[in-house]
Structures are given as structure tokens and as C-alpha cells.
PDB file of C-alpha atoms in Angstrom:
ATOM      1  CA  UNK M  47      -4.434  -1.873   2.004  1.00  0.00           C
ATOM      2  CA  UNK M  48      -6.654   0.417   0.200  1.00  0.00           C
ATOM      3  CA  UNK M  49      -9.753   1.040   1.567  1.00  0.00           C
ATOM      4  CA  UNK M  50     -11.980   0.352  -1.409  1.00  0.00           C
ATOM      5  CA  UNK M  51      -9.986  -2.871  -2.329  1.00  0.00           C
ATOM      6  CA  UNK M  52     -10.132  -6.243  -0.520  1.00  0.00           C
ATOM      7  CA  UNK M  53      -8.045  -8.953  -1.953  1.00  0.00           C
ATOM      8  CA  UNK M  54      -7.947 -12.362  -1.838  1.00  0.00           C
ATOM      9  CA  UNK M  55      -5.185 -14.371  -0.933  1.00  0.00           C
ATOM     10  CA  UNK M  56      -3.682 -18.247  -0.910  1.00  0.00           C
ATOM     11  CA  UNK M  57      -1.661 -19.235   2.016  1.00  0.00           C
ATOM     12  CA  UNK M  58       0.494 -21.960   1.324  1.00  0.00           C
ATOM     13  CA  UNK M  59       3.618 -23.608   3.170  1.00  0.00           C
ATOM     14  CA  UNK M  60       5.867 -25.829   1.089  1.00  0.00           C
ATOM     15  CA  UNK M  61       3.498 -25.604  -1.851  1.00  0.00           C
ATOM     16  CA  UNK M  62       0.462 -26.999   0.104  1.00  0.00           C
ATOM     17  CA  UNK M  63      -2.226 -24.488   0.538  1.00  0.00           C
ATOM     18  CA  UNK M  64      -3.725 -23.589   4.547  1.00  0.00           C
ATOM     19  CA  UNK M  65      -6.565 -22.197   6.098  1.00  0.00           C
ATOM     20  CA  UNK M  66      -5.729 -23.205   9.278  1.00  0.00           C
ATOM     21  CA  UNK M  67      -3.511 -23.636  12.109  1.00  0.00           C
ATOM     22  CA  UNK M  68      -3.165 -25.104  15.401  1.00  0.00           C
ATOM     23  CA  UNK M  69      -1.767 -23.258  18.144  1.00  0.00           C
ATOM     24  CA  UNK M  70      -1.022 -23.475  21.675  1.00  0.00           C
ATOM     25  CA  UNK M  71      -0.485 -21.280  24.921  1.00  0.00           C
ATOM     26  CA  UNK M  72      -2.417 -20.210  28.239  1.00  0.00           C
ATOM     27  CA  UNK M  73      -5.786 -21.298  27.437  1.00  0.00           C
ATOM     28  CA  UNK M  74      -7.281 -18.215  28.668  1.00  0.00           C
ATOM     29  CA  UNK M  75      -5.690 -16.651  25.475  1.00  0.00           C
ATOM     30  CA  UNK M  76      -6.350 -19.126  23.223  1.00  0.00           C
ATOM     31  CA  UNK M  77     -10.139 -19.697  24.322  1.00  0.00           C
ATOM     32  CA  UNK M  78     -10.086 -15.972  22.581  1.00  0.00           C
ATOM     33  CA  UNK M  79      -8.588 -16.060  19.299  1.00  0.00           C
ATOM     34  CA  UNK M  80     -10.553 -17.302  16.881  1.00  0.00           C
ATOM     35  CA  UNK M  81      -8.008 -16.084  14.166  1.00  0.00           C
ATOM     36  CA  UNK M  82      -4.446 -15.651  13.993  1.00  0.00           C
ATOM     37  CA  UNK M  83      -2.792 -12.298  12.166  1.00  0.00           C
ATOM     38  CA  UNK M  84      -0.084 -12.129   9.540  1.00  0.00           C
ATOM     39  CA  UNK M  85       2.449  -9.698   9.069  1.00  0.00           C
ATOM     40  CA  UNK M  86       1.510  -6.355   6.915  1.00  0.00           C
ATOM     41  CA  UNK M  87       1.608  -6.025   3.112  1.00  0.00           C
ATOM     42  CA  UNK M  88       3.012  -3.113   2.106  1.00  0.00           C
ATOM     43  CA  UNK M  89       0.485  -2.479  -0.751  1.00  0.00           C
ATOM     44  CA  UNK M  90       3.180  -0.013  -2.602  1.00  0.00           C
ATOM     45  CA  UNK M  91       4.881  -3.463  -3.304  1.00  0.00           C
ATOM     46  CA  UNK M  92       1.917  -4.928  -4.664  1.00  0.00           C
ATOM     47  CA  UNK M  93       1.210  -4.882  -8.600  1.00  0.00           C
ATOM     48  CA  UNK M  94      -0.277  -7.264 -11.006  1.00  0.00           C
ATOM     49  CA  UNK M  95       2.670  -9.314 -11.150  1.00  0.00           C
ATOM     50  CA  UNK M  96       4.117  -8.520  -7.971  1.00  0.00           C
ATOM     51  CA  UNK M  97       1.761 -10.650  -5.627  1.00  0.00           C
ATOM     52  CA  UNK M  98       3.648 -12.944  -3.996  1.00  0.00           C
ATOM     53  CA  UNK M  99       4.931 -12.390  -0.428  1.00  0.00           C
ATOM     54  CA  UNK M 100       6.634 -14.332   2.451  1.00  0.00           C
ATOM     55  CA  UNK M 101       4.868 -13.379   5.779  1.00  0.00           C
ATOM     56  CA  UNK M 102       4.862 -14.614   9.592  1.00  0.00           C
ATOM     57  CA  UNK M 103       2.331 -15.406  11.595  1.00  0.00           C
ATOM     58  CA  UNK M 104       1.662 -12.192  14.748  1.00  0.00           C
ATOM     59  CA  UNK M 105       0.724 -14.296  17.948  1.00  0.00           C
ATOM     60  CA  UNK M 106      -0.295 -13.547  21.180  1.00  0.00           C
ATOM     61  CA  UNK M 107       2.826 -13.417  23.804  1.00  0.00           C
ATOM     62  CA  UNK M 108       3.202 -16.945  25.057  1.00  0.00           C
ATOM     63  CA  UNK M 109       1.425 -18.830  21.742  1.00  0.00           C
ATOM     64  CA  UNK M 110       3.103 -20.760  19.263  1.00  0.00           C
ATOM     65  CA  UNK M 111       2.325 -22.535  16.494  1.00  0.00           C
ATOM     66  CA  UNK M 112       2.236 -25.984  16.693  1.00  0.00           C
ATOM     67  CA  UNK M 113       2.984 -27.243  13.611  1.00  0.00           C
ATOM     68  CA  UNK M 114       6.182 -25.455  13.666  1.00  0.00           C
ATOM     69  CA  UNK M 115       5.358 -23.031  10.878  1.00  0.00           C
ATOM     70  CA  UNK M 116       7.281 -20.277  10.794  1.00  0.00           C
ATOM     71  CA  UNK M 117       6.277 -18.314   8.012  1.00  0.00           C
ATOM     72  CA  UNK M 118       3.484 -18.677   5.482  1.00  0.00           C
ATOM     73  CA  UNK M 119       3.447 -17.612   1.163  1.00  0.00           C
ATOM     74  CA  UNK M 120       0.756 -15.496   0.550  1.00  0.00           C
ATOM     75  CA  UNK M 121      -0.426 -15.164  -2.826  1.00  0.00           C
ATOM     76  CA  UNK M 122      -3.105 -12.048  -3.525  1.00  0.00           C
ATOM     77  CA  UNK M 123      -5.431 -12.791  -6.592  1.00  0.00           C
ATOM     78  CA  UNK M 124      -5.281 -10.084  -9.034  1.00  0.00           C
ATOM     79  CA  UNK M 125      -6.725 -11.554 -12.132  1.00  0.00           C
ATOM     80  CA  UNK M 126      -8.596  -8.039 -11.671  1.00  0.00           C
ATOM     81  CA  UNK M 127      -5.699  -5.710 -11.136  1.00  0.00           C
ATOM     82  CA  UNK M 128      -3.912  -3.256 -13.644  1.00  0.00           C
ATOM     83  CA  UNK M 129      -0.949  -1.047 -13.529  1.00  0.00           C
ATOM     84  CA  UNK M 130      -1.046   2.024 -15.158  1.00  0.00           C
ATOM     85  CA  UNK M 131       1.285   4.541 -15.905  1.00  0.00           C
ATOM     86  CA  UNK M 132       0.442   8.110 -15.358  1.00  0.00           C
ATOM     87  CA  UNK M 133       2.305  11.553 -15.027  1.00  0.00           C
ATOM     88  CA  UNK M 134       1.594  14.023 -11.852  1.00  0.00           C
ATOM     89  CA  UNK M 135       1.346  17.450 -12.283  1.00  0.00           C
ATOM     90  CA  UNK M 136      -0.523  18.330  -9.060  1.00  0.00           C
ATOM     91  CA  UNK M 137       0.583  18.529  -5.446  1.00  0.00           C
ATOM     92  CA  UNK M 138      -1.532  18.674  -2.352  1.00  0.00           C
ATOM     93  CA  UNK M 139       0.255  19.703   1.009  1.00  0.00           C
ATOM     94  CA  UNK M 140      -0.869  18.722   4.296  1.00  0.00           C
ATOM     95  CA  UNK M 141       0.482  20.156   7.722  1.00  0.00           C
ATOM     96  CA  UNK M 142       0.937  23.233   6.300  1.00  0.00           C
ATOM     97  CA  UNK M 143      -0.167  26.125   8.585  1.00  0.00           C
ATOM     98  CA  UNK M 144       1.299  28.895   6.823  1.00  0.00           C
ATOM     99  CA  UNK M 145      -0.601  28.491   3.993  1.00  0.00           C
ATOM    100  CA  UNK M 146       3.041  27.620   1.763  1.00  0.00           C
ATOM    101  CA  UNK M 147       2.475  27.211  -2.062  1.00  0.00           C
ATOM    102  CA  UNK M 148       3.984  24.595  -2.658  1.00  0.00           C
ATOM    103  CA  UNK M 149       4.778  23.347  -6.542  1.00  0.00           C
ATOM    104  CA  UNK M 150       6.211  20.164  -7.827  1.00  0.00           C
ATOM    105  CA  UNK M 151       9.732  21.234  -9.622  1.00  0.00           C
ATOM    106  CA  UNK M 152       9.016  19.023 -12.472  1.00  0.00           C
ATOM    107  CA  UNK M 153       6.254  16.238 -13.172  1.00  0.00           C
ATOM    108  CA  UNK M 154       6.738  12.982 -11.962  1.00  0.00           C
ATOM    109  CA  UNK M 155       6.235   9.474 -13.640  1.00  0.00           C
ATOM    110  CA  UNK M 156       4.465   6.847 -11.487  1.00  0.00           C
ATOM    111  CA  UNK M 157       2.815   3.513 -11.727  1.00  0.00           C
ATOM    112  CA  UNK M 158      -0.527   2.810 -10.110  1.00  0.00           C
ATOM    113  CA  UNK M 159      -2.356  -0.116  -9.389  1.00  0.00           C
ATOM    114  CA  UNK M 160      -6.130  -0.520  -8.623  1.00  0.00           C
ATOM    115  CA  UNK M 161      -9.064  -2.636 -10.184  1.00  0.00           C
ATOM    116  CA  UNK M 162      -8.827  -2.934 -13.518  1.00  0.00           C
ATOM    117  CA  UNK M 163     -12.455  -1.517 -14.130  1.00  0.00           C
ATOM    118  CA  UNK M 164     -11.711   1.677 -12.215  1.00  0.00           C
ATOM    119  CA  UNK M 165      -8.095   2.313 -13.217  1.00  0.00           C
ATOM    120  CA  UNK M 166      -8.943   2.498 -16.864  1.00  0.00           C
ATOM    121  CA  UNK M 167     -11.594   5.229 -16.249  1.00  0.00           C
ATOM    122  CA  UNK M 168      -8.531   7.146 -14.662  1.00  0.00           C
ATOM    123  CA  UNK M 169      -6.166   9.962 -16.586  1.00  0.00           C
ATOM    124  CA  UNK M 170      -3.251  11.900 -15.246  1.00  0.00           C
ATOM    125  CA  UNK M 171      -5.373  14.585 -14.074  1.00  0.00           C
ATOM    126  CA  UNK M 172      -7.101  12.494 -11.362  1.00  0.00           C
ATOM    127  CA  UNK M 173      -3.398  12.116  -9.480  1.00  0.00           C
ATOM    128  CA  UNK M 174      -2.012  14.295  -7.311  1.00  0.00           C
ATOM    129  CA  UNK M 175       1.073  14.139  -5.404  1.00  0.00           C
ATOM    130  CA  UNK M 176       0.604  14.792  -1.303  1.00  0.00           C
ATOM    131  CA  UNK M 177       3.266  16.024   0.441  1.00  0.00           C
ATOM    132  CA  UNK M 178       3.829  16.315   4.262  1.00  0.00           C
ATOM    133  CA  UNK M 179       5.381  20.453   4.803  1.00  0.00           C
ATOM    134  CA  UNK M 180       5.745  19.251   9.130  1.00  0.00           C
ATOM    135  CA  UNK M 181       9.378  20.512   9.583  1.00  0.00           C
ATOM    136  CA  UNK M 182       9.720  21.666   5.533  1.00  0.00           C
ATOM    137  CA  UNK M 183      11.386  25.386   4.848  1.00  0.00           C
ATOM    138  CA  UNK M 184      11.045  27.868   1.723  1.00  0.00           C
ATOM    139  CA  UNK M 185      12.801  26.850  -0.959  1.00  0.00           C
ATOM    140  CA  UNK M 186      13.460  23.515  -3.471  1.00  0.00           C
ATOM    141  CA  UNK M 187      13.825  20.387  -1.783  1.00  0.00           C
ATOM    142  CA  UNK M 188      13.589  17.009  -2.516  1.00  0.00           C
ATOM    143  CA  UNK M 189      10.308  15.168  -0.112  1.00  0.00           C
ATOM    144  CA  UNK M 190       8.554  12.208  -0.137  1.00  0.00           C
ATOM    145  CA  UNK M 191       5.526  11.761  -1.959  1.00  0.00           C
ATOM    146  CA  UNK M 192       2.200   9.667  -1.499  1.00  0.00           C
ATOM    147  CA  UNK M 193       0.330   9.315  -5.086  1.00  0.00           C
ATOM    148  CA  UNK M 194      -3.588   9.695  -3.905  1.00  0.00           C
ATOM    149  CA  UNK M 195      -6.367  10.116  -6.160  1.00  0.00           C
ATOM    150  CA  UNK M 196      -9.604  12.483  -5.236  1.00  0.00           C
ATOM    151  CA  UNK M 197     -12.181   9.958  -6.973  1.00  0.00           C
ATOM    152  CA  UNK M 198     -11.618   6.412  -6.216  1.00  0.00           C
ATOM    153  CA  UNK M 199     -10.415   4.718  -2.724  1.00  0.00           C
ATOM    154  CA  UNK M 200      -9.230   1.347  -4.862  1.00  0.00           C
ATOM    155  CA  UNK M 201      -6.094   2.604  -6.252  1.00  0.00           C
ATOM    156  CA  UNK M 202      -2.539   3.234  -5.088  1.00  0.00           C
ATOM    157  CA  UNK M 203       1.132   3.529  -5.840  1.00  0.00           C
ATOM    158  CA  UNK M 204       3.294   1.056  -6.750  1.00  0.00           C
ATOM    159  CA  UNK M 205       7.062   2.154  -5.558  1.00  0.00           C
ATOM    160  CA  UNK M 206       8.203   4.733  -3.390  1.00  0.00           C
ATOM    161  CA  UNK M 207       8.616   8.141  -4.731  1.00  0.00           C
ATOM    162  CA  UNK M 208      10.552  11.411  -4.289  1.00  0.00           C
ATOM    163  CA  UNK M 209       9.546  14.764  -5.587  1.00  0.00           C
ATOM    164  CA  UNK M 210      11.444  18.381  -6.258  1.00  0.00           C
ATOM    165  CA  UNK M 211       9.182  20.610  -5.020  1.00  0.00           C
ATOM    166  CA  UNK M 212       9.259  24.326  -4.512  1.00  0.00           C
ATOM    167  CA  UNK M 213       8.073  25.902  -1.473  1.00  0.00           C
ATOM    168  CA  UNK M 214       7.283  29.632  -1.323  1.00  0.00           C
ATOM    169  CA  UNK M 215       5.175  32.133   0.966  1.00  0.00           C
TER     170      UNK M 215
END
């Protein structure tokens, strides 16, 4: 998740809301969990409308759940989110000892998410595109790209993008 954004979620299973489970095992390993993980949101799958997500439970080796739940619907609030459309000019490389430039070909169209409040006080020029040059060669090639933003830590992507960029000495 972004760092600067904590969201909360619903649990539900067959449409009847949880905030707790019972679960069983060695009892030296369940004397020590006082709370039970859930599979990863990917948060460049998560926009205001897309909120909704089917996740299991991570246990322990050797727990279960009892109540024979096998996964749970989580459901993120985000009355507060926005999606925004924005172009990206700029590109920022990372492992890149050679001191590469390294240009985007052409600009790319993106959607970001992030709190309504901040997003809003956002313009294209506050995106840039990073790009990892580990392994990357002169030339144009097509890369993948991770939309970041130097001024706020409550924003992020929404989709996976490619870039053409150009890489020179």
C-alpha cells in the first residue's frame, strides 16, 4: 500500500461481515497470534470503483481455520479516493551507474489514485515515470514503468504501464 494512505476495509463471507476468526493448531503457535494475515492487495488494482477483492487468509504452518473459511471479500472504503488522469513527461532512472540519459520516447497517459484532497492539488508536472536501467543497453526500448510522485506518499498508479524510452551515453 502506499505509505501515506491507510485504508479501511469490510471483511465479509457470504454477505455477512467478520472481524474475527477462530483457529486452531499447536497451541504454542496459537498462544502467539493475536491476528491472522490476508493475502496482499496489489494497490495498482485499486481505484475508486475498483475496491473489491477476494483474499485468503496466510496462517501459520499447521493452523487452520475452523470455521472452514477459505477465503474472505474485502471491501476498502474509498468514499475519499479519486482517480485522476495525468500525462508524464519526466523519467527518473535508478540503477544506473553509468550515468545513461535516459528519455521517455513519447509521453505517457496514466491514471492515479490517492486521497481526494491531495490528488486534486496534483498536475502533470508532479509525475514522473521511474525506470529500472539493471541489465538495460543504449538505445529505444520498451521497460516497465512505476508512476511516483516527488511530493506526496498517498498516491499511486492504477494499471501497469510500459514506456519507449531512449537510452544514450
Amino acid at each position: 500500500k502506499p505509505q501515506g494512505y491507510t485504508p479501511v476495509a469490510t471483511l465479509t463471507v457470504d454477505g455477512k461481515e467478520i472481524n474475527k476468526i477462530t483457529i486452531e493448531g499447536a497451541p504454542d503457535i496459537i498462544d502467539q497470534t493475536t491476528f491472522v494475515e490476508l493475502e496482499s492487495i496489489d494497490f495498482f488494482n485499486v481505484s475508486k470503483k475498483r475496491n473489491t477483492f477476494q483474499k485468503a487468509f496466510v496462517l501459520p504452518s499447521g493452523v487452520s481455520v475452523v470455521d472452514d473459511i477459505d477465503v474472505v471479500k474485502v471491501k476498502l472504503n474509498t468514499s475519499e479516493i479519486a482517480n485522476k488522469k495525468i500525462k508524464v513527461n519526466n523519467v527518473v532512472a535508478i540503477n544506473n551507474p553509468e550515468n545513461l540519459r535516459v528519455s521517455l520516447v513519447q509521453p505517457l497517459n496514466v491514471v492515479v489514485c490517492g486521497k481526494e484532497s491531495t490528488i486534486n492539488q496534483l498536475n502533470d508536472s508532479n509525475f514522473y515515470a521511474e525506470i529500472n536501467l539493471d541489465g538495460k543497453a543504449e538505445g529505444e526500448q520498451s521497460v516497465t514503468v512505476v508512476i511516483k510522485t516527488r511530493d506526496r506518499d498517498n498516491v499511486w498508479q492504477y494499471g501497469n504501464y510500459e514506456a519507449k524510452i531512449s537510452v544514450k551515453k
